[in-house]
Coordinates of C-alpha atoms and ligand atoms in Angstrom, one line a residue:
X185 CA 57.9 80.3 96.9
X186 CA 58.4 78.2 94.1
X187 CA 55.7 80.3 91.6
X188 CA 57.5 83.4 92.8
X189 CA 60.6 82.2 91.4
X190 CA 58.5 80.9 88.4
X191 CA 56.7 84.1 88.1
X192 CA 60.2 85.8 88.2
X193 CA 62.5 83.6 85.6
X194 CA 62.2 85.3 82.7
X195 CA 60.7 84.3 79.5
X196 CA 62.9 82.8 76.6
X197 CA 63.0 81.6 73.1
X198 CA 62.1 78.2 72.2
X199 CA 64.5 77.5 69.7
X200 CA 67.2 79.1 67.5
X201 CA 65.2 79.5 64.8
X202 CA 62.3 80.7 66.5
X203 CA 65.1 83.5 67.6
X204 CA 66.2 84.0 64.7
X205 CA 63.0 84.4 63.0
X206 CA 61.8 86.9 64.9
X207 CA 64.9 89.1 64.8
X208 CA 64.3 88.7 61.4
X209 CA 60.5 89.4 61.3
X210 CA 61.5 92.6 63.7
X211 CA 64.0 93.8 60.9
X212 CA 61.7 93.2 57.8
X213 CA 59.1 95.5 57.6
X214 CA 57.9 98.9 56.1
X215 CA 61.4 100.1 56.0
X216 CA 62.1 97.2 53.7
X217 CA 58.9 97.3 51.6
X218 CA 57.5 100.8 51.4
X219 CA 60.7 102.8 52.3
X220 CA 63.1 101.2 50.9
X221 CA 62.1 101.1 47.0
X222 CA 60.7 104.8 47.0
X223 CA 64.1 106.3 49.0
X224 CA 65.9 103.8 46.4
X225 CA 63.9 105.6 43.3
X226 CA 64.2 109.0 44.9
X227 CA 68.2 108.9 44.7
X228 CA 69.1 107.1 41.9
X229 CA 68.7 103.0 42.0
X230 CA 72.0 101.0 42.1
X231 CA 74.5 103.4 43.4
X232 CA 72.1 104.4 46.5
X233 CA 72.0 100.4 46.7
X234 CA 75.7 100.4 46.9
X235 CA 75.8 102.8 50.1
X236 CA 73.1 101.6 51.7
X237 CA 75.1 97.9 52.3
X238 CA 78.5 99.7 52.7
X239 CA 76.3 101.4 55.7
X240 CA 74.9 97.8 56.9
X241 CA 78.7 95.9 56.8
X242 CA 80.1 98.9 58.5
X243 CA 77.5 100.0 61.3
X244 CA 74.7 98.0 61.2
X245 CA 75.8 94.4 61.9
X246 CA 78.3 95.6 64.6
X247 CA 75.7 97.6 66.2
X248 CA 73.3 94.6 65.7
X249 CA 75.9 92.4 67.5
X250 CA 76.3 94.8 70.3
X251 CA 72.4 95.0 71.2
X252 CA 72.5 91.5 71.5
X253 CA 75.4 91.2 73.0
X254 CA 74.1 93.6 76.1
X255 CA 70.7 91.9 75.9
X256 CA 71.8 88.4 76.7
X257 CA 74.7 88.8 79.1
X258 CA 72.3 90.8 80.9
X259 CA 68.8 89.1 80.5
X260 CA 66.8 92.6 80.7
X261 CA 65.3 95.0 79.0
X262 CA 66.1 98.2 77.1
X263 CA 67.2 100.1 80.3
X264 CA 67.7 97.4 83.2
X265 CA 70.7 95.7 80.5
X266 CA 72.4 99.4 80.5
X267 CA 71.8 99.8 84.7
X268 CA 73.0 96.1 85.5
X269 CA 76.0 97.0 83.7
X270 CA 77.3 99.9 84.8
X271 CA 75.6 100.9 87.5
X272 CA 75.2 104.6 89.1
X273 CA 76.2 105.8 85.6
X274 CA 74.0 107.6 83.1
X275 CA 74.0 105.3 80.1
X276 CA 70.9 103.9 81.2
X277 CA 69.2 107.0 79.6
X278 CA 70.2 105.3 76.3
X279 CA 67.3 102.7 76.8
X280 CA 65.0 105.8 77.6
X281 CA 65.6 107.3 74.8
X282 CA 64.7 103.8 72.6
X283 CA 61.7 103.4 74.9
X284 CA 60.8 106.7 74.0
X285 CA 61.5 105.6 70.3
X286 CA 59.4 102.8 70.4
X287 CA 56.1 104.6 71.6
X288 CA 57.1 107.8 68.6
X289 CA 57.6 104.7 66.0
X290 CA 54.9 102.2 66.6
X291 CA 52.1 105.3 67.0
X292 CA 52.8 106.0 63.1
X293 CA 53.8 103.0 62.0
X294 CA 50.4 101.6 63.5
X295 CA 48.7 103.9 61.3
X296 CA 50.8 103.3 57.7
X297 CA 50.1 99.5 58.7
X298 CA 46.5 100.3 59.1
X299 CA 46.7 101.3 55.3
X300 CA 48.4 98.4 54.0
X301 CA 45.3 96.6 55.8
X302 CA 42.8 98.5 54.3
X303 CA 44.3 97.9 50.6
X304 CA 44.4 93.9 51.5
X305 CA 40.8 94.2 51.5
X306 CA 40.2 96.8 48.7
X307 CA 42.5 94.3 46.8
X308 CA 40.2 91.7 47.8
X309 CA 36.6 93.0 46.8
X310 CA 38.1 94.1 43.6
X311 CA 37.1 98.4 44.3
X312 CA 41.2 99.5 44.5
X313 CA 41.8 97.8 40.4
X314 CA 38.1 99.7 39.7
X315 CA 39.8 102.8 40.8
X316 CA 41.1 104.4 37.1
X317 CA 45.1 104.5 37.3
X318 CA 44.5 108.0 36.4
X319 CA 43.0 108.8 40.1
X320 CA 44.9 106.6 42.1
X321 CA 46.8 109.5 43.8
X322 CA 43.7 111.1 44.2
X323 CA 42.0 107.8 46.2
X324 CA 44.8 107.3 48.1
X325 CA 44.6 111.0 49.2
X326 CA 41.0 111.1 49.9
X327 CA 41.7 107.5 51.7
X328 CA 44.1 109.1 54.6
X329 CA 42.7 112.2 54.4
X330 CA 39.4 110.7 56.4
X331 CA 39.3 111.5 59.8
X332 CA 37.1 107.9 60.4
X333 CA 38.4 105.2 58.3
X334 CA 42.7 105.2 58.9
X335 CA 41.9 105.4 62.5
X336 CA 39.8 102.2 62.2
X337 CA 41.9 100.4 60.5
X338 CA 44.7 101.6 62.7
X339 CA 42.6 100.7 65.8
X340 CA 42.4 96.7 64.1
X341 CA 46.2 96.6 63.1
X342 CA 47.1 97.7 66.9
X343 CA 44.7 95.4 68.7
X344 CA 46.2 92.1 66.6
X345 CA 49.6 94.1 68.0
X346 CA 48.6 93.9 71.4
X347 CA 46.9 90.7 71.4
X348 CA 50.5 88.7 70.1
X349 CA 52.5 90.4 72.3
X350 CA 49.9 89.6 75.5
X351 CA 50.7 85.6 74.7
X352 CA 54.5 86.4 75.7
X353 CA 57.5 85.6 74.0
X354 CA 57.1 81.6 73.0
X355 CA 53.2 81.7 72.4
X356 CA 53.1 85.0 70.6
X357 CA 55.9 86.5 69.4
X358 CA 57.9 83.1 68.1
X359 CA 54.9 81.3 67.2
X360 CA 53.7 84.7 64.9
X361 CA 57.1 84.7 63.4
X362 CA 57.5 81.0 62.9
X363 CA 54.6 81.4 60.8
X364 CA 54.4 84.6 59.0
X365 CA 58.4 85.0 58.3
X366 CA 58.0 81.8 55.9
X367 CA 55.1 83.1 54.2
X368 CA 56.3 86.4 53.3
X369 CA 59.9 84.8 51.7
X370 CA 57.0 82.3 49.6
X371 CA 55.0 85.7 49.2
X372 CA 57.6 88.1 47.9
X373 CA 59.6 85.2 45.4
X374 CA 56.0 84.9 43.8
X375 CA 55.9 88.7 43.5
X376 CA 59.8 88.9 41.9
X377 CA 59.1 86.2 39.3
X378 CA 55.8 87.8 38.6
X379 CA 57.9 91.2 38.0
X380 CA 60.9 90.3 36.4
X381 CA 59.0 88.3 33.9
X382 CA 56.9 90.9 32.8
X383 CA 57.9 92.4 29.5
X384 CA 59.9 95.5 29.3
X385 CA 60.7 94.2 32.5
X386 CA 64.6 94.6 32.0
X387 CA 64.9 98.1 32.4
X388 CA 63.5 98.0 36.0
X389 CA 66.3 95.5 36.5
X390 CA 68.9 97.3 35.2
X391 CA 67.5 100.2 37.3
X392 CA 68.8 98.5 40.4
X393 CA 72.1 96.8 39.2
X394 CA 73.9 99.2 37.3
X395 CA 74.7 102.3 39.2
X396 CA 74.8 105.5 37.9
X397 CA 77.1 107.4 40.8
X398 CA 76.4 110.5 39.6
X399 CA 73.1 110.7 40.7
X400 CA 74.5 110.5 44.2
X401 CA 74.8 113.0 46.1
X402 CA 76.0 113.7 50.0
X403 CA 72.3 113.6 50.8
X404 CA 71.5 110.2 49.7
X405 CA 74.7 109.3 51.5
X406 CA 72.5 110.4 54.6
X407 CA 69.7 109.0 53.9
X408 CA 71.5 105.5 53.4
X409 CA 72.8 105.3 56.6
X410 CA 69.5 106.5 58.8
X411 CA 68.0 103.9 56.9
X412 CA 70.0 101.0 57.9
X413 CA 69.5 101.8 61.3
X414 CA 65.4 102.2 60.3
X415 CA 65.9 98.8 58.9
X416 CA 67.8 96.8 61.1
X417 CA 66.1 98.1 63.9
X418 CA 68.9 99.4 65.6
X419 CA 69.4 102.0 68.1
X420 CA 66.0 101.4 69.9
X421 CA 66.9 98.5 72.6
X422 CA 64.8 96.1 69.9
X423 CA 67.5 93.8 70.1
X424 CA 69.1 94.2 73.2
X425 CA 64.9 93.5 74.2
X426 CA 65.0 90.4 71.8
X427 CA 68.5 89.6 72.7
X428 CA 67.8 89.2 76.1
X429 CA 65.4 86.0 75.7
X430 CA 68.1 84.3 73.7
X431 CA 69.9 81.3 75.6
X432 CA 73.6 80.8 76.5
X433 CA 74.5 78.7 73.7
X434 CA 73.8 80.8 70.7
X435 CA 76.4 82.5 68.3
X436 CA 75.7 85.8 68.7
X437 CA 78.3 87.4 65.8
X438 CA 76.7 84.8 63.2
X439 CA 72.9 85.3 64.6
X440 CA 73.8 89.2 64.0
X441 CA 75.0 89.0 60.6
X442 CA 72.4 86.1 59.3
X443 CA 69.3 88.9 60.3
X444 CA 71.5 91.7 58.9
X445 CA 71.9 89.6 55.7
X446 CA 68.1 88.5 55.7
X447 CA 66.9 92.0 55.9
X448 CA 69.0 93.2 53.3
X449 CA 68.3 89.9 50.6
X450 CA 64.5 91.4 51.7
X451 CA 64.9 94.8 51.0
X452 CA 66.7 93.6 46.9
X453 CA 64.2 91.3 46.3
X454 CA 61.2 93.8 47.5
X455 CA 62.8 96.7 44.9
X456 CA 63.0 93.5 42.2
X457 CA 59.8 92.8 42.7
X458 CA 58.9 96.7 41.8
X459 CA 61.1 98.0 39.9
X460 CA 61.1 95.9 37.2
X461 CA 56.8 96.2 37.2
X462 CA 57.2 100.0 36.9
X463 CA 59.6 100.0 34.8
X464 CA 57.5 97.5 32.3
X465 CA 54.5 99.4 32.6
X466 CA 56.4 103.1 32.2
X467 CA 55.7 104.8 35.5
X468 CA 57.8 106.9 37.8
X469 CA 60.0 105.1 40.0
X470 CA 60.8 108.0 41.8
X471 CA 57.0 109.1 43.4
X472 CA 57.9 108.9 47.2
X473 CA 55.8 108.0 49.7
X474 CA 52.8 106.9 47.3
X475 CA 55.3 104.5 45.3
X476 CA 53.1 101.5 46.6
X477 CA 50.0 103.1 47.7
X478 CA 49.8 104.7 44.1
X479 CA 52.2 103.6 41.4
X480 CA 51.5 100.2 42.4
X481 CA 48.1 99.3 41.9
X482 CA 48.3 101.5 38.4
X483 CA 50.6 99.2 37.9
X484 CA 48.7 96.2 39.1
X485 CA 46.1 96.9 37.2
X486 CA 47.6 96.6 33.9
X487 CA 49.1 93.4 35.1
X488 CA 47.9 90.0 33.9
X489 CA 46.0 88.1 36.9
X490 CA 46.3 92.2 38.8
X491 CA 44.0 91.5 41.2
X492 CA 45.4 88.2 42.3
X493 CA 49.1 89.5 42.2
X494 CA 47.7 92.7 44.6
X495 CA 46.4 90.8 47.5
X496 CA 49.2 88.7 47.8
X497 CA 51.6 92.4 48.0
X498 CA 49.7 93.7 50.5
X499 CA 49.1 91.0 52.4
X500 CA 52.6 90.9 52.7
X501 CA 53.4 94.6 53.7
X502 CA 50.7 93.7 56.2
X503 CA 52.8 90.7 57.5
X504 CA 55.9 92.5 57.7
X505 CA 54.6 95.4 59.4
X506 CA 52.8 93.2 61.8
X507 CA 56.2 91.4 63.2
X508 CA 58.1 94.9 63.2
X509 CA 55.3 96.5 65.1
X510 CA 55.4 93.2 67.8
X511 CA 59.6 93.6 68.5
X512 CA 58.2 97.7 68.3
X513 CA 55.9 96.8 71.7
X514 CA 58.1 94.6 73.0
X515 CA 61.0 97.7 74.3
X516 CA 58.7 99.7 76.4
X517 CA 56.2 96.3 77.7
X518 CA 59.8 94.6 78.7
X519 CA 60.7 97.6 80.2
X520 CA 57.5 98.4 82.4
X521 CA 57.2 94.4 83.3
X522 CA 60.6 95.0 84.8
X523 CA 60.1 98.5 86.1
X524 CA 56.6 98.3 88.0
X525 CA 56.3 94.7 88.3
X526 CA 53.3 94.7 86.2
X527 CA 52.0 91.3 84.5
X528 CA 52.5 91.0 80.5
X529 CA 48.9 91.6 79.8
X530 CA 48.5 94.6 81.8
X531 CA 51.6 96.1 80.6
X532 CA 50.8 95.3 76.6
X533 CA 47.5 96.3 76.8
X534 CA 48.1 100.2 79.0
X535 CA 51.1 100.3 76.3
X536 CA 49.5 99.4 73.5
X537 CA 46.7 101.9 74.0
X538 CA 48.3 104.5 75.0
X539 CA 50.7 104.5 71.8
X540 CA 47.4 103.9 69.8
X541 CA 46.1 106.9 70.9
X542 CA 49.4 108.6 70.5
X543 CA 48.8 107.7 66.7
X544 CA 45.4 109.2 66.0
X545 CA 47.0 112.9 65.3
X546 CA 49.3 111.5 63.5
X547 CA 46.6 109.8 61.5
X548 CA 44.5 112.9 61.6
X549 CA 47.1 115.3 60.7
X550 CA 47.4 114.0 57.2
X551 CA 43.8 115.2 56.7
X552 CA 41.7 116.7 58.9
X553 CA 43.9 118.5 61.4
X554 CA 46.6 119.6 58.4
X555 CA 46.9 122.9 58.8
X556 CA 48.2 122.0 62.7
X557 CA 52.1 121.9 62.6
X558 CA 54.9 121.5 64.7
X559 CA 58.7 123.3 63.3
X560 CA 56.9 123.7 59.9
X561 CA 56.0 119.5 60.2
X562 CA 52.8 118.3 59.9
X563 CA 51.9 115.9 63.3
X564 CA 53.0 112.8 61.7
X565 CA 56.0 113.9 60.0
X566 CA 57.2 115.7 63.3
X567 CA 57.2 112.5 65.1
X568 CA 58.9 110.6 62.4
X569 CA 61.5 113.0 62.0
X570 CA 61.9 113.2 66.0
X571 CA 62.2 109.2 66.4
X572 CA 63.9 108.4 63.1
X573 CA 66.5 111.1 62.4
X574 CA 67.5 111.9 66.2
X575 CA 66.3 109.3 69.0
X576 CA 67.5 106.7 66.6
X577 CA 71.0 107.4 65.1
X578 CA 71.3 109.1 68.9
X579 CA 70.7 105.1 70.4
X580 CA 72.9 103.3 67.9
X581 CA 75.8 106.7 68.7
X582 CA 75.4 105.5 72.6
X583 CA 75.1 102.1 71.7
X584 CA 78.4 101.7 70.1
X585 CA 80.2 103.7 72.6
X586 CA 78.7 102.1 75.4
X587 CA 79.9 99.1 74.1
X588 CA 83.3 100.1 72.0
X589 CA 84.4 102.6 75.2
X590 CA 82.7 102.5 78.2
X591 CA 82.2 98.6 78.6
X592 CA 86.3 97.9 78.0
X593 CA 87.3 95.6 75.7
X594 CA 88.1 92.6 77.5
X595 CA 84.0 92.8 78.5
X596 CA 82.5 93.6 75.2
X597 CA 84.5 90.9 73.6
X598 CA 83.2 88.8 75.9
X599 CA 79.7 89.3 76.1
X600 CA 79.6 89.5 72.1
X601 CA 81.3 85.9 71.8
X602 CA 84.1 86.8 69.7
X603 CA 88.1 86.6 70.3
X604 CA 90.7 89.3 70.8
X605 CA 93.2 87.5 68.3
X606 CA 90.6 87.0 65.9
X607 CA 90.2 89.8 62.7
X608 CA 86.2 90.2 63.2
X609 CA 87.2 90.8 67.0
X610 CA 89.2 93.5 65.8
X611 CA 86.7 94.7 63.2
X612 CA 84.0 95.3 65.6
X613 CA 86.0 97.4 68.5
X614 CA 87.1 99.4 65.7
X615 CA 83.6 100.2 64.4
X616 CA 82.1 100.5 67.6
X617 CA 84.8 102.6 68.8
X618 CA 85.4 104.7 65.4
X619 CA 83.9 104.2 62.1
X620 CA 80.2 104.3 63.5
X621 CA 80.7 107.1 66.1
X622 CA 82.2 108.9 63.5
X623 CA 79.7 108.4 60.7
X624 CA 76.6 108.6 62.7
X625 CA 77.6 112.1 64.2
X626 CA 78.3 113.6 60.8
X627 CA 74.6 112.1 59.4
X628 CA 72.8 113.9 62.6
X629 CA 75.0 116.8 62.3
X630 CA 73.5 116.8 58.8
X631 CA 70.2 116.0 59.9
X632 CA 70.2 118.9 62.0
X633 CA 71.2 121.4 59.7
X634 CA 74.9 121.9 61.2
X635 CA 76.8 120.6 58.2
X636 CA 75.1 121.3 54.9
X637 CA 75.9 119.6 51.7
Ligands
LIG197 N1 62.9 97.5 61.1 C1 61.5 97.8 60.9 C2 61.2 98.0 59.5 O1 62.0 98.0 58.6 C3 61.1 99.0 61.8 C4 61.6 99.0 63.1 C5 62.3 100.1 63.6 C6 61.3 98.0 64.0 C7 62.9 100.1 64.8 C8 61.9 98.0 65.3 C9 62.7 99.1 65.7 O2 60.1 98.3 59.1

């Protein structure tokens, strides 16, 4: 009797911090270190910048607040939190959709962590500075384009995954996070001093601090906002997962904003440690996807002490990607633990395989199976676009109004620890109820082609 009740009280953080950091380490990840800088250099540096935290003070950390909020009055996972509290109605299919978001996310993501991987160790043994800056694009291209060697490094990235996430949440996740998070912050303020004190480095600076509006446009608006959600990782159950293994006595409203704020001091100091490097060695900072997969090591290798200064930047995307993709695996094996009383291992490791196999076209359509396409997308940009523009904004839309409507307010003030009479009480009804409803439809009407700028 007494191990079933053992075997049935659910797992929780150890401390605080060890909450905290993993929130964080969920939050910081590709989206902050490979998409962030190149959707930054795409629309036009500062004034891009100056969207994208409108869109995190306005939706994200009141959305943040609310996943929490439903996670820990409710102690369960990414559908049981929307069932327990309102039972017999349909919002529950809000937690399907982020399970279903999880598997779409982490079977790419696997595979653009994979790469980071692989360049740790070309960094390492010297061959990715060899390669002339000249054919960088073209290595990179050949490198993804193999049907073998993504998928192996994939198959390693997912496996560390999996074997984390197996140790459960005080053993594995915290532990991971209490140790990684603080490396990356030493990691990435090596990189920015590196950067910024390069010469010619100024103009990379400027770049990001003085915005030029007019290089805005309604797009980049769009883009902003599907970002912060990317970022934060919002509108997937991540944190009403997380949220759910936090203990009575934490602020939830200042937990919220301190990940919100962490994420986004990231993302800055991730473009300043860029920027300012392509700037000073007069590349593009505008060339997409390949920004850190190409531009990068060109850039690295012009650098004094290159090689060094390389290993440490992707060992860090590495890192990051590493504690996204745990909080990633985390929705649906919460879920299934829950759902079919399975044990953790057994649920990480079905899980974990199956969205590892779920990545291999996604890997292979970037080379070998190219021509196959799905609405005029390749495989892994269908499934990006599918989990990123619509099951996403469509989670953090039922999220708020789950929480700003259906809940009522006396509840959601409540659950999220904050006070009727008090101005950020007010703040968050009104953006759950109106100013993120409101923007998030207009972004996936946009998305979807209804609205057209
Ligand atoms: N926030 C992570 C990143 O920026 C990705 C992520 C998305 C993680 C959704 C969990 C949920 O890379």
């Amino acid at each position: 009797m007494s191990q079933g009740l053992e075997q049935q009280a659910r797992e929780q953080w150890k401390t605080r911090t060890g909450f905290m950091l993993a929130s964080m380490g969920s939050a910081i990840g590709l989206g902050n270190i490979w998409k962030f800088p190149y959707i930054t250099g795409e629309n036009g540096g500062a004034a891009f910048i100056i969207v994208y935290l409108i869109c995190i003070a306005l939706i994200g950390i009141p959305i943040m607040l609310a996943e929490f909020a439903v996670g820990r009055n409710t102690q369960k996972d990414a559908v049981g939190s929307f069932r327990e509290l309102t039972p017999g109605k349909p919002w529950f299919i809000t937690g399907i959709f982020g399970v279903a978001a999880a598997f779409l996310i982490l079977s790419f993501y696997g595979v653009v962590a994979g790469w980071a991987l692989s360049y740790t160790t070309k960094a390492m043994s010297g061959d990715l500075l060899a390669i002339p800056a000249d054919q960088m694009g073209d290595a990179f291209g050949g490198f993804i384009g193999n049907a073998l060697s993504p998928i192996l490094w994939q198959t390693l990235f997912m496996a560390i995954v999996i074997i984390v996430v197996v140790r459960g949440i005080k053993e594995g996740i915290e532990k991971w996070n209490k140790i990684l998070m603080p490396t990356l912050a030493v990691l990435l303020v090596i990189l920015v001093i590196r950067a910024v004190t390069l010469p010619g480095a100024g103009e990379g600076v400027s770049f990001l601090l003085s915005p030029d509006f007019s290089a805005l446009n309604a797009n980049a608006i769009l883009v902003a906002l599907g970002h912060a959600f990317f970022s934060l990782s919002l509108g997937m159950g991540t944190m009403i997962t997380y949220g759910s293994y936090v203990p009575k006595n934490v602020n939830l409203p200042t937990a919220a904003t301190g990940v919100s704020l962490a994420d986004t001091g990231f993302a800055l100091l991730a473009g300043l440690a860029i920027f300012p490097a392509v700037f000073a060695f007069g590349m593009d900072p505008g060339a997409g996807p390949g920004l850190i997969f190409v531009t990068l090591p060109a850039v690295f290798e012009m650098m004094p002490f290159g090689q060094f200064f390389s290993v440490l930047f992707f060992l860090l995307i590495s890192m990051a990607a590493l504690t996204s993709a745990i909080s990633i695996l985390e929705v649906p094996v919460a879920y299934f633990m829950r759902k079919f009383e399975w044990t953790r291992k057994k649920a990480t490791w079905i899980i974990g395989t199956i969205i590892f196999l779920f990545g291999i076209p996604s890997s292979l359509s970037l080379g070998a199976w190219g021509g196959f396409t799905i609405f005029g997308l390749g495989f892994f940009d269908a499934v990006d676009y599918l989990a990123s523009n619509i099951l996403l904004p469509l989670g953090g839309l039922l999220t708020a109004l789950f929480v700003g409507w259906a809940l009522g307010k006396q509840k959601s003030l409540e659950i999220g620890g904050l006070s009727e009479a008090s101005v950020w009480g007010k703040l968050w009804i009104l953006s759950l109820r109106f100013v993120a409803p409101v923007l998030i439809l207009l972004v996936m009407a946009s998305v979807l082609g209804f609205l057209t700028f």
